[in-house]
Tab-separated table of C-alpha atoms in Angstrom:
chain	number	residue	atom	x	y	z
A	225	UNK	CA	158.500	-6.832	38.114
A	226	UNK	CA	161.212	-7.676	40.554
A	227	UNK	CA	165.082	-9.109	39.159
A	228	UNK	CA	165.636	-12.282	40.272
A	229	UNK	CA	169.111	-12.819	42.164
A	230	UNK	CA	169.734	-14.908	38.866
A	231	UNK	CA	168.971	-12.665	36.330
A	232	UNK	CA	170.905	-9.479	38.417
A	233	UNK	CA	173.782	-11.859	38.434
A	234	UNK	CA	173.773	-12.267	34.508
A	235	UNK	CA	173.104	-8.483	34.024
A	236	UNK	CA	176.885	-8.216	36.131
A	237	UNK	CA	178.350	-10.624	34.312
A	238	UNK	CA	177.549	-8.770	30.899
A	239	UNK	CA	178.124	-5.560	32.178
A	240	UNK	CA	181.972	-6.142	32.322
A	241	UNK	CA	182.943	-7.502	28.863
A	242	UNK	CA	180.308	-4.799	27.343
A	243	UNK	CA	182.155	-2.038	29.334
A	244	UNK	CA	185.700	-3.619	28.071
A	245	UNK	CA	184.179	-4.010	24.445
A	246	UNK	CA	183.019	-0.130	24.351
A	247	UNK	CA	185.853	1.281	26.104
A	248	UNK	CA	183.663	2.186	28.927
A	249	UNK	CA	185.999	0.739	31.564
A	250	UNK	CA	189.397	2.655	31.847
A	251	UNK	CA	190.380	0.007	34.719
A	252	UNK	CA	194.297	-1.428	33.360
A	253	UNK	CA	195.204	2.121	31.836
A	254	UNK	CA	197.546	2.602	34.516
A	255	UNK	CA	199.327	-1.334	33.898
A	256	UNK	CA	202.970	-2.641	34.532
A	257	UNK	CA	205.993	-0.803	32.780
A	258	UNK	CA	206.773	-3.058	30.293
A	259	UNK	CA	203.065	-1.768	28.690
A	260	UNK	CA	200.963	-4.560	28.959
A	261	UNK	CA	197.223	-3.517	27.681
A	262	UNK	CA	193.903	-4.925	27.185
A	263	UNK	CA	194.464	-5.445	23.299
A	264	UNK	CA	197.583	-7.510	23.912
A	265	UNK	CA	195.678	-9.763	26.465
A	266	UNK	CA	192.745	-10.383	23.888
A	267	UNK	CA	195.176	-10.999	20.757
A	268	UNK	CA	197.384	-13.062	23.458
A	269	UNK	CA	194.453	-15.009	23.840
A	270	UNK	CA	193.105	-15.565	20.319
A	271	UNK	CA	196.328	-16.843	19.653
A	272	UNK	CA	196.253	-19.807	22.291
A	273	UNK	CA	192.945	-20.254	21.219
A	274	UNK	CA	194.580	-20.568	17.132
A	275	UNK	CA	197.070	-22.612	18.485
A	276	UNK	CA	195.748	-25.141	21.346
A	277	UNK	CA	191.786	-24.951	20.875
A	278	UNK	CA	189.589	-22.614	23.177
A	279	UNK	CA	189.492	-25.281	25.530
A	280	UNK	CA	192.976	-24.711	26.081
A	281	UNK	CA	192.338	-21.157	27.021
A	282	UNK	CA	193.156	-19.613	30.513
A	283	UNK	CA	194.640	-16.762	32.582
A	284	UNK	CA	197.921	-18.757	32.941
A	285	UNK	CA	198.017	-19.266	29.608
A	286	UNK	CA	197.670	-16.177	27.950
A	287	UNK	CA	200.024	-15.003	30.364
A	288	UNK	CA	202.887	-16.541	30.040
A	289	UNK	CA	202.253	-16.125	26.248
A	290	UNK	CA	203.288	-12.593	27.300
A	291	UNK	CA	205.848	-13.141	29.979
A	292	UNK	CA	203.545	-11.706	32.476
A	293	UNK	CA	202.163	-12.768	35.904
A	294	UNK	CA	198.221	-14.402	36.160
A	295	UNK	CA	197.963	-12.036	38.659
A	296	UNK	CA	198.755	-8.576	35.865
A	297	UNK	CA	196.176	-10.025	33.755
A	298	UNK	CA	193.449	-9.166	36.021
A	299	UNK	CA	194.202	-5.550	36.015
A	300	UNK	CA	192.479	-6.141	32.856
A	301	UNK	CA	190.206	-8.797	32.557
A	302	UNK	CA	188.346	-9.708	35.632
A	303	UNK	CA	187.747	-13.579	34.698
A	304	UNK	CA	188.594	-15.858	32.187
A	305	UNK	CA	184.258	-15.877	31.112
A	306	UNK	CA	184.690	-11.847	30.320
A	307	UNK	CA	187.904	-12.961	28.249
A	308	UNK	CA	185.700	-15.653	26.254
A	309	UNK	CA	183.714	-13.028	25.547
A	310	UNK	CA	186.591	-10.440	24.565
A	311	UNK	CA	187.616	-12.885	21.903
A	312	UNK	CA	184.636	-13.919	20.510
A	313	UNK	CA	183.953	-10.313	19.226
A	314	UNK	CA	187.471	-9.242	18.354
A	315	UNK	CA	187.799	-12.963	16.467
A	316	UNK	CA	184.968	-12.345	14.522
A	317	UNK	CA	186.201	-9.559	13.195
A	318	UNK	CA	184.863	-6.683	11.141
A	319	UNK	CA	182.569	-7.702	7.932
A	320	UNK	CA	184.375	-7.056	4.365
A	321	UNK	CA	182.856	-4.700	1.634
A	322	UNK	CA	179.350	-6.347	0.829
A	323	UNK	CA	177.852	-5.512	-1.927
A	324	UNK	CA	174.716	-3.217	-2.376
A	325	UNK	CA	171.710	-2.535	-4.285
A	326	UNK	CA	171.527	-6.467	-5.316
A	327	UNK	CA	168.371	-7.474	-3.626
A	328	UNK	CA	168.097	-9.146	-0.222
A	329	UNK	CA	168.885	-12.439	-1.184
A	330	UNK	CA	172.005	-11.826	-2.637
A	331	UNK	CA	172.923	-9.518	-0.416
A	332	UNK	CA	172.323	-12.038	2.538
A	333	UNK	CA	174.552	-15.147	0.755
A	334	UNK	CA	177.532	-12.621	0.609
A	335	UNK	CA	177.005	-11.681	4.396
A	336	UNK	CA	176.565	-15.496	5.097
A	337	UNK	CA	179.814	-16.366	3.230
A	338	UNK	CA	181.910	-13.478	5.021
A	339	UNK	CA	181.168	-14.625	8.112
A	340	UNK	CA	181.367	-18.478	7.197
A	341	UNK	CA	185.155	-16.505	6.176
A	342	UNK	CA	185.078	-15.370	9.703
A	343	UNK	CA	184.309	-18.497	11.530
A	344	UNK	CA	186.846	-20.571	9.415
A	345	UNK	CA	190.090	-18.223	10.628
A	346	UNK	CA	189.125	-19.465	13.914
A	347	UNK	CA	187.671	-22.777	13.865
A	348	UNK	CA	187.106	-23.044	18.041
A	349	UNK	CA	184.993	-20.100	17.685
A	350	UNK	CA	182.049	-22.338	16.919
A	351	UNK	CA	182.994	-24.018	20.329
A	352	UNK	CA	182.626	-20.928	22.470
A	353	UNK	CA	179.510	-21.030	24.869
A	354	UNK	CA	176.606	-19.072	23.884
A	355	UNK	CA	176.031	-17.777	27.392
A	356	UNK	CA	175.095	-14.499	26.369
A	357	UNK	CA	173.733	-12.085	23.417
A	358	UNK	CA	176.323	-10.771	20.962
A	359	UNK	CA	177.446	-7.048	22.239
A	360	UNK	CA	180.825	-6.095	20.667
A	361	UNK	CA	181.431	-3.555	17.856
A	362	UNK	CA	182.822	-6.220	15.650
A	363	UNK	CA	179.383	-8.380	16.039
A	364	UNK	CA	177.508	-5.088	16.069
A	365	UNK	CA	178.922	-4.162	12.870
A	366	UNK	CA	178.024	-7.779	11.288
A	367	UNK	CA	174.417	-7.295	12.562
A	368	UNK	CA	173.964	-4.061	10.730
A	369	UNK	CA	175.118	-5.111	7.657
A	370	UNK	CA	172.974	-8.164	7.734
A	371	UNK	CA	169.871	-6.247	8.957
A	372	UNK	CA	171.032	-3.619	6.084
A	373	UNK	CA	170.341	-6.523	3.443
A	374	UNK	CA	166.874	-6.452	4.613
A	375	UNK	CA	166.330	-2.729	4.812
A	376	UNK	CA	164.243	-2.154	1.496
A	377	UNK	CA	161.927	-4.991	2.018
A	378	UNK	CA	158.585	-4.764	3.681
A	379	UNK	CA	159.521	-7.429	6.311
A	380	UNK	CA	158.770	-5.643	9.945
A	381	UNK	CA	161.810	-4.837	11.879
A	382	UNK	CA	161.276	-7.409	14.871
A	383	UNK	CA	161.155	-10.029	12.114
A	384	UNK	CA	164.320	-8.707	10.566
A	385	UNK	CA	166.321	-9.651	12.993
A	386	UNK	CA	164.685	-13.078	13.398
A	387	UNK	CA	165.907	-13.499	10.030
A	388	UNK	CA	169.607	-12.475	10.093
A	389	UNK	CA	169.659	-14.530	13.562
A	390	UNK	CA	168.663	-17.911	11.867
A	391	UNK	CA	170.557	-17.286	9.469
A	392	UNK	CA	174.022	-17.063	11.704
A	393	UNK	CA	172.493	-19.488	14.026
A	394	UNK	CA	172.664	-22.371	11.263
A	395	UNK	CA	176.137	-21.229	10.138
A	396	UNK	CA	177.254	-21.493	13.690
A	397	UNK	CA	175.737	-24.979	14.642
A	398	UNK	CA	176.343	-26.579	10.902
A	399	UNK	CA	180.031	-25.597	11.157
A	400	UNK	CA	180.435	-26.706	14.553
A	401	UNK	CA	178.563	-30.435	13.819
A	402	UNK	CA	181.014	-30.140	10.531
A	403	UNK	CA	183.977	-29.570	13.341
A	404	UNK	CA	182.831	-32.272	15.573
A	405	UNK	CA	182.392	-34.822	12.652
A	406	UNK	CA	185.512	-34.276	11.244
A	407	UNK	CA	187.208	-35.005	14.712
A	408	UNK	CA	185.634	-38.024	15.277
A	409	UNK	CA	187.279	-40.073	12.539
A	410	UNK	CA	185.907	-42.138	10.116
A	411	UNK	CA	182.287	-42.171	9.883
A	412	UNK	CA	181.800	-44.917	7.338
A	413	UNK	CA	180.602	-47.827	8.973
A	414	UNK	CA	177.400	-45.458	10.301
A	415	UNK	CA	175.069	-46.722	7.375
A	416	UNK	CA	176.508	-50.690	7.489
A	417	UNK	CA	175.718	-50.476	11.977
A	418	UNK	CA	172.475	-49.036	10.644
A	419	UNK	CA	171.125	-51.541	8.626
A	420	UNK	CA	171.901	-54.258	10.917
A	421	UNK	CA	169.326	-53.272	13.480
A	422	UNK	CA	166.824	-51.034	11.730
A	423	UNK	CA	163.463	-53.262	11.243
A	424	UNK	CA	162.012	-52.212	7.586
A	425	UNK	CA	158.187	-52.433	9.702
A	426	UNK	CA	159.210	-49.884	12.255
A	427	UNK	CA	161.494	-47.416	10.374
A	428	UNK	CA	160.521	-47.551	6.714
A	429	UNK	CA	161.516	-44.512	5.602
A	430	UNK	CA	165.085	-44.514	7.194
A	431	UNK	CA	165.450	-48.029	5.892
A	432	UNK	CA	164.365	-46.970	2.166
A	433	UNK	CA	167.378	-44.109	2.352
A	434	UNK	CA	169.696	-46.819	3.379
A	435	UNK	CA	168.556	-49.211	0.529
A	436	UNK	CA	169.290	-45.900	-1.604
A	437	UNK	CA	172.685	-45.299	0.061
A	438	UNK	CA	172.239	-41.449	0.859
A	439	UNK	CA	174.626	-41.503	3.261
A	440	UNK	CA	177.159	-42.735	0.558
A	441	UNK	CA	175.931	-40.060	-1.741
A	442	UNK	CA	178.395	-37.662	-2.649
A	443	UNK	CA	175.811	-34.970	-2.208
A	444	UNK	CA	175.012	-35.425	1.336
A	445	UNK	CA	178.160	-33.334	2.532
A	446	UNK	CA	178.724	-31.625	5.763
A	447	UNK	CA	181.521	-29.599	3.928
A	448	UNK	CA	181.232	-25.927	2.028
A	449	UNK	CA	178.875	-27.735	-0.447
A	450	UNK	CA	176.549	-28.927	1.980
A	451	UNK	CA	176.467	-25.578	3.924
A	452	UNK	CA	175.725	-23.822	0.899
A	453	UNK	CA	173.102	-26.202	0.023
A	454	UNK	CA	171.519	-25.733	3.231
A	455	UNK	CA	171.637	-22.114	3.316
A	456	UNK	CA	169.832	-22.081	-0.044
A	457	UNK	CA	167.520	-24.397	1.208
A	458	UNK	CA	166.796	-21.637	4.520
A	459	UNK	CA	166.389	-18.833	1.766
A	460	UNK	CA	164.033	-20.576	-0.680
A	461	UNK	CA	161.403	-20.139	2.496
A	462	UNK	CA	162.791	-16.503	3.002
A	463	UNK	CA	161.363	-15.807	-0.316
A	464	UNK	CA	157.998	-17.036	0.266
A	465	UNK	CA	158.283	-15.156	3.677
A	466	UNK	CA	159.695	-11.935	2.735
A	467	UNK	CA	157.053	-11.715	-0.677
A	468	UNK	CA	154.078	-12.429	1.656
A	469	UNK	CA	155.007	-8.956	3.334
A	470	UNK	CA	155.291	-7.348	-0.458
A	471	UNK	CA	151.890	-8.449	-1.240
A	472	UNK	CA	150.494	-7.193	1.617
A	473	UNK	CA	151.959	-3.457	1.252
């Protein structure tokens, strides 16, 4: 099978970040006098990210955040994409202490939470593109303590990882919708604009939640509650999935 000119092009663009990440590249060592490394550009960054949003982000930025040139920063980082990337993994951060021998389902929540922890430090994280397959240490380390919460089930490996990968997919997107709600304002003339044009013939379901007010209901949240809720939601059908495997071994 022959590489398309595409997919050589995102093998390059991965291979730089990854390098960075592992400490594969030594490219920067030798950097201005006043010191300037690649863990100063990547904290630099984060905090322009903290402080102005990850759209804010770029090369100018982040360096005059250190009273350096653009130009110094490349030493280091090649492109402001390979910085996204830089970030994303040292952002996340290591996972805490989770604890062990508690069964997979427990095990899992207190993963979940730590990196709901995670997200929350940096709430434009959820806003980074998802242009490419977690590689860092930091994310790394995550994945093997999630897959580790697995490890004494019957579940096969492949399947595994579908499982901790849903699982921080639907943290990711619920906090981000969460993120994007919140910014919008006021949300509470949805249901009223709703029930003007909804015909009770053509959408009888939808108009039988508005007649019950759900989206009034103090229990439809988009909040911690309503993540958790979720989440528990996602796991009841883990159990059924994971105990299917048990039966069969």
């Amino acid at each position: 099978m022959v590489d398309t000119p595409e997919a050589v092009s995102g093998a390059a663009a991965q291979a730089k970040p990854f390098a960075l990440m592992w400490g594969l590249d030594e490219q920067g060592t030798r950097g201005p006098k006043r010191g300037l490394s690649l863990d100063q550009v990547i904290d630099a960054a984060i905090e322009v990210a903290d402080a102005e949003g990850v759209a804010a982000l770029s090369m100018s930025r982040v360096a005059k955040r250190l009273g350096f040139t653009t130009m110094s920063l490349y030493r280091y980082v090649d492109s402001k994409d390979t910085l996204l990337v830089l970030i994303s993994d040292r952002a996340l951060g290591l996972p805490p202490e989770l604890p062990v021998g508690v069964g997979w389902r427990t095990g899992i929540e207190a993963w979940a939470e730590g990196v709901s922890e995670s997200l929350r430090r940096h709430p434009w994280f959820v806003d980074l593109p998802l242009a490419a397959p977690p590689m860092g240490p930091c994310n790394m380390a995550w994945l093997d303590a999630g897959l580790g919460m697995f490890a004494e089930t019957a579940v096969p490996e492949p399947m595994k990882l579908q499982l901790v990968m849903n699982v921080s997919l639907y943290l990711i997107g619920r906090m981000r919708v969460a993120k994007e709600l919140a910014a919008s304002g006021d949300n509470a003339e949805y249901p009223v604009m709703l029930s003007r044009v909804l015909d009770p013939q053509r959408y009888p379901a939808l108009t039988r939640a508005l007649d019950a007010q759900v989206f009034d209901d103090d229990d439809v949240e988009w909040d911690d509650g309503g993540l958790r809720f979720g989440l528990a939601r996602l796991l009841d059908g883990y159990e059924q999935f994971v105990r299917t495997f048990e039966e069969q071994s």
